[in-house]
Amino acid sequence: MDSGYVPGEEISGDIPVTRVAVACAVILLESVVAIYLELGNADQLLISGVRCYVQLTILGFILAPIFAAQNAVLVLAYVFLFMVVVSANEAAARPKVTYPGIFWKAAISLGSGLLFNGFVLLCIVEPDPWYDAQYVIPLAGMLINNSLTGTALALNAMIDYLYTNKEQVEVLLAFGATPWEAAWPGLVKSVQAALIPVINGMNVVGLVSIPGMMTGQILGGASPMKAAKYQIVILFMISGCTFWAVCMICAYTIQAFFDENGRHDDSAVAPQSRLNISKLLSSLPAKLPCFGSRSDAKKGGSASPTSAEQPLLAEASEPLDLICSWRKQQSAEGGAKVLDVLMEGNVGKLRPLKVQFPALAGEVLCIMGPSGVGKSTLLKWIADLSRYGSAKMAVGTRDKDTMAPQEWRREVLYVHQVKAPLPGTPRKLIQALEKLKVRSGLPALAAEPLVSQIGLEESMLDRSWSELSGGEGQRMMFAIALSTNPKCLVLDEPTSALDEASKILVEEVLKKRGSDSCVIMATHDGKQAERVGTSLWTFTQTA
């Protein structure tokens, strides 16, 4: 952690420019050796050295009049309108992808953390006046700099969890988790990763390193004990400021990845286009004549083909309907209506889809259609895991509009087509599901008997998900889903990774489930639909 010099004590004597030149010679020597050894980073060493010299010199010229003015408005403006803004831009520019408002959310996170912890710090240090630039600006710089590191780490980790590993989030949502419950594992990992530099810094301070603040004060004539007390206060406030900013940016990021119905929504996520200060300044030498030869050579390369800039052919736009191809007699004479569906929306962006069907108690509705026609999209619509156009749905006697989204997903449970890359073991997942708010007051899940019925050993509940094959993981997720006893089980090709023997076991379990529930299942296997289905629904193109 950077904890630079705290003011209050002046370092005796100024350093002449000639002595600074001696330090510059060290960088020059490094570059010469790098060229000799063909390390390939000699230009980076020189550029970073020049930047360091220029930036710190400019900083000195900027701070000199601010220190002399001793004006509260000027000091606070420099801290919050320059230091915080630049730091927020740096944090927002680090992730590979971004979302709307990320800069302002980073600025609020850093600014509020600085405001609270900076106030506490000034109450301890007690500068006179409280806005003394010699104290406020260096202290704020230490807090912001370390908070920036933590905020950038947390932002990267949180976005990675919610965007790159979104299948894990969607699995938890499907079982009725709130956005906060679904994102909680990622939040924990993000905060832990962001606080590692702070924790490591406090662990080794005074043992491995003497911080710059202590060095500055001791050189200025302060006693080592006084310098140590200042260092303790600074480190603790750095920890508090980082923790505050990290928690806030994680919370803001979670909000950005879910819509008003608690559905995971990354439609607004875009590739990173924001330039941070490092990239901006590093690009300047390449634009100068003496550094521009390599980039100029690239300009002579072949241009992108015109066809690469043309949009892909639009997907089919003909409307689709879901119609019943056949229904078995016992299904037609079935019991009470478990699920009633009337909805419409667009598959992709252009193809309208309209569906209307009831699902009766004990019924297994099989849905068939070519790949890409919209089977998975429809199933996610029914489970309220994907945004649709309009819908009127009910489960039992309860209308969807009268239920919380989590309640609906608990009763209308969607099971993903393939094994999601989940952490931990199946038993850990079961324990996490039992803790969900939506399952409060409900009995514990009894997945063990179902695991045995589908041909898996109970010991597999304690094996890592990564150790299970695709078929084993698919069957395990099916057993866990069935153990939650939903009113309607929505299965997206639940046997796509299974051999024939395992497929039959799953089908037998489906047939033996409770008679007060129903199943909606997408499949490509017509024979399977005949064996287990009570009705078959197919996608038909309409005029």
Tab-separated table of N, CA and C in Angstrom, residues 451 454 470-480 494:
chain	number	residue	atom	x	y	z
A	451	VAL	N	-31.701	-38.952	-5.999
A	451	VAL	CA	-30.379	-39.202	-6.583
A	451	VAL	C	-30.199	-40.687	-6.855
A	454	ILE	N	-32.279	-42.050	-9.952
A	454	ILE	CA	-31.815	-41.738	-11.315
A	454	ILE	C	-30.441	-42.336	-11.601
A	470	GLY	N	-20.855	-34.519	-17.742
A	470	GLY	CA	-22.006	-33.740	-18.178
A	470	GLY	C	-23.321	-34.423	-17.860
A	471	GLY	N	-23.385	-35.743	-18.099
A	471	GLY	CA	-24.602	-36.484	-17.803
A	471	GLY	C	-24.878	-36.576	-16.318
A	472	GLU	N	-23.840	-36.794	-15.512
A	472	GLU	CA	-24.025	-36.869	-14.060
A	472	GLU	C	-24.490	-35.534	-13.496
A	473	GLY	N	-23.880	-34.463	-13.987
A	473	GLY	CA	-24.287	-33.142	-13.521
A	473	GLY	C	-25.715	-32.821	-13.910
A	474	GLN	N	-26.110	-33.233	-15.102
A	474	GLN	CA	-27.475	-32.979	-15.566
A	474	GLN	C	-28.490	-33.740	-14.716
A	475	ARG	N	-28.183	-34.997	-14.411
A	475	ARG	CA	-29.091	-35.787	-13.571
A	475	ARG	C	-29.136	-35.257	-12.144
A	476	MET	N	-27.979	-34.826	-11.634
A	476	MET	CA	-27.931	-34.306	-10.263
A	476	MET	C	-28.780	-33.044	-10.145
A	477	MET	N	-28.679	-32.160	-11.114
A	477	MET	CA	-29.473	-30.937	-11.076
A	477	MET	C	-30.960	-31.254	-11.195
A	478	PHE	N	-31.291	-32.259	-11.994
A	478	PHE	CA	-32.689	-32.682	-12.124
A	478	PHE	C	-33.225	-33.183	-10.783
A	479	ALA	N	-32.426	-33.983	-10.070
A	479	ALA	CA	-32.858	-34.511	-8.777
A	479	ALA	C	-33.043	-33.394	-7.758
A	480	ILE	N	-32.112	-32.448	-7.727
A	480	ILE	CA	-32.219	-31.329	-6.781
A	480	ILE	C	-33.454	-30.494	-7.093
A	494	PRO	N	-33.743	-32.147	-20.724
A	494	PRO	CA	-33.112	-32.661	-19.502
A	494	PRO	C	-32.288	-33.920	-19.691
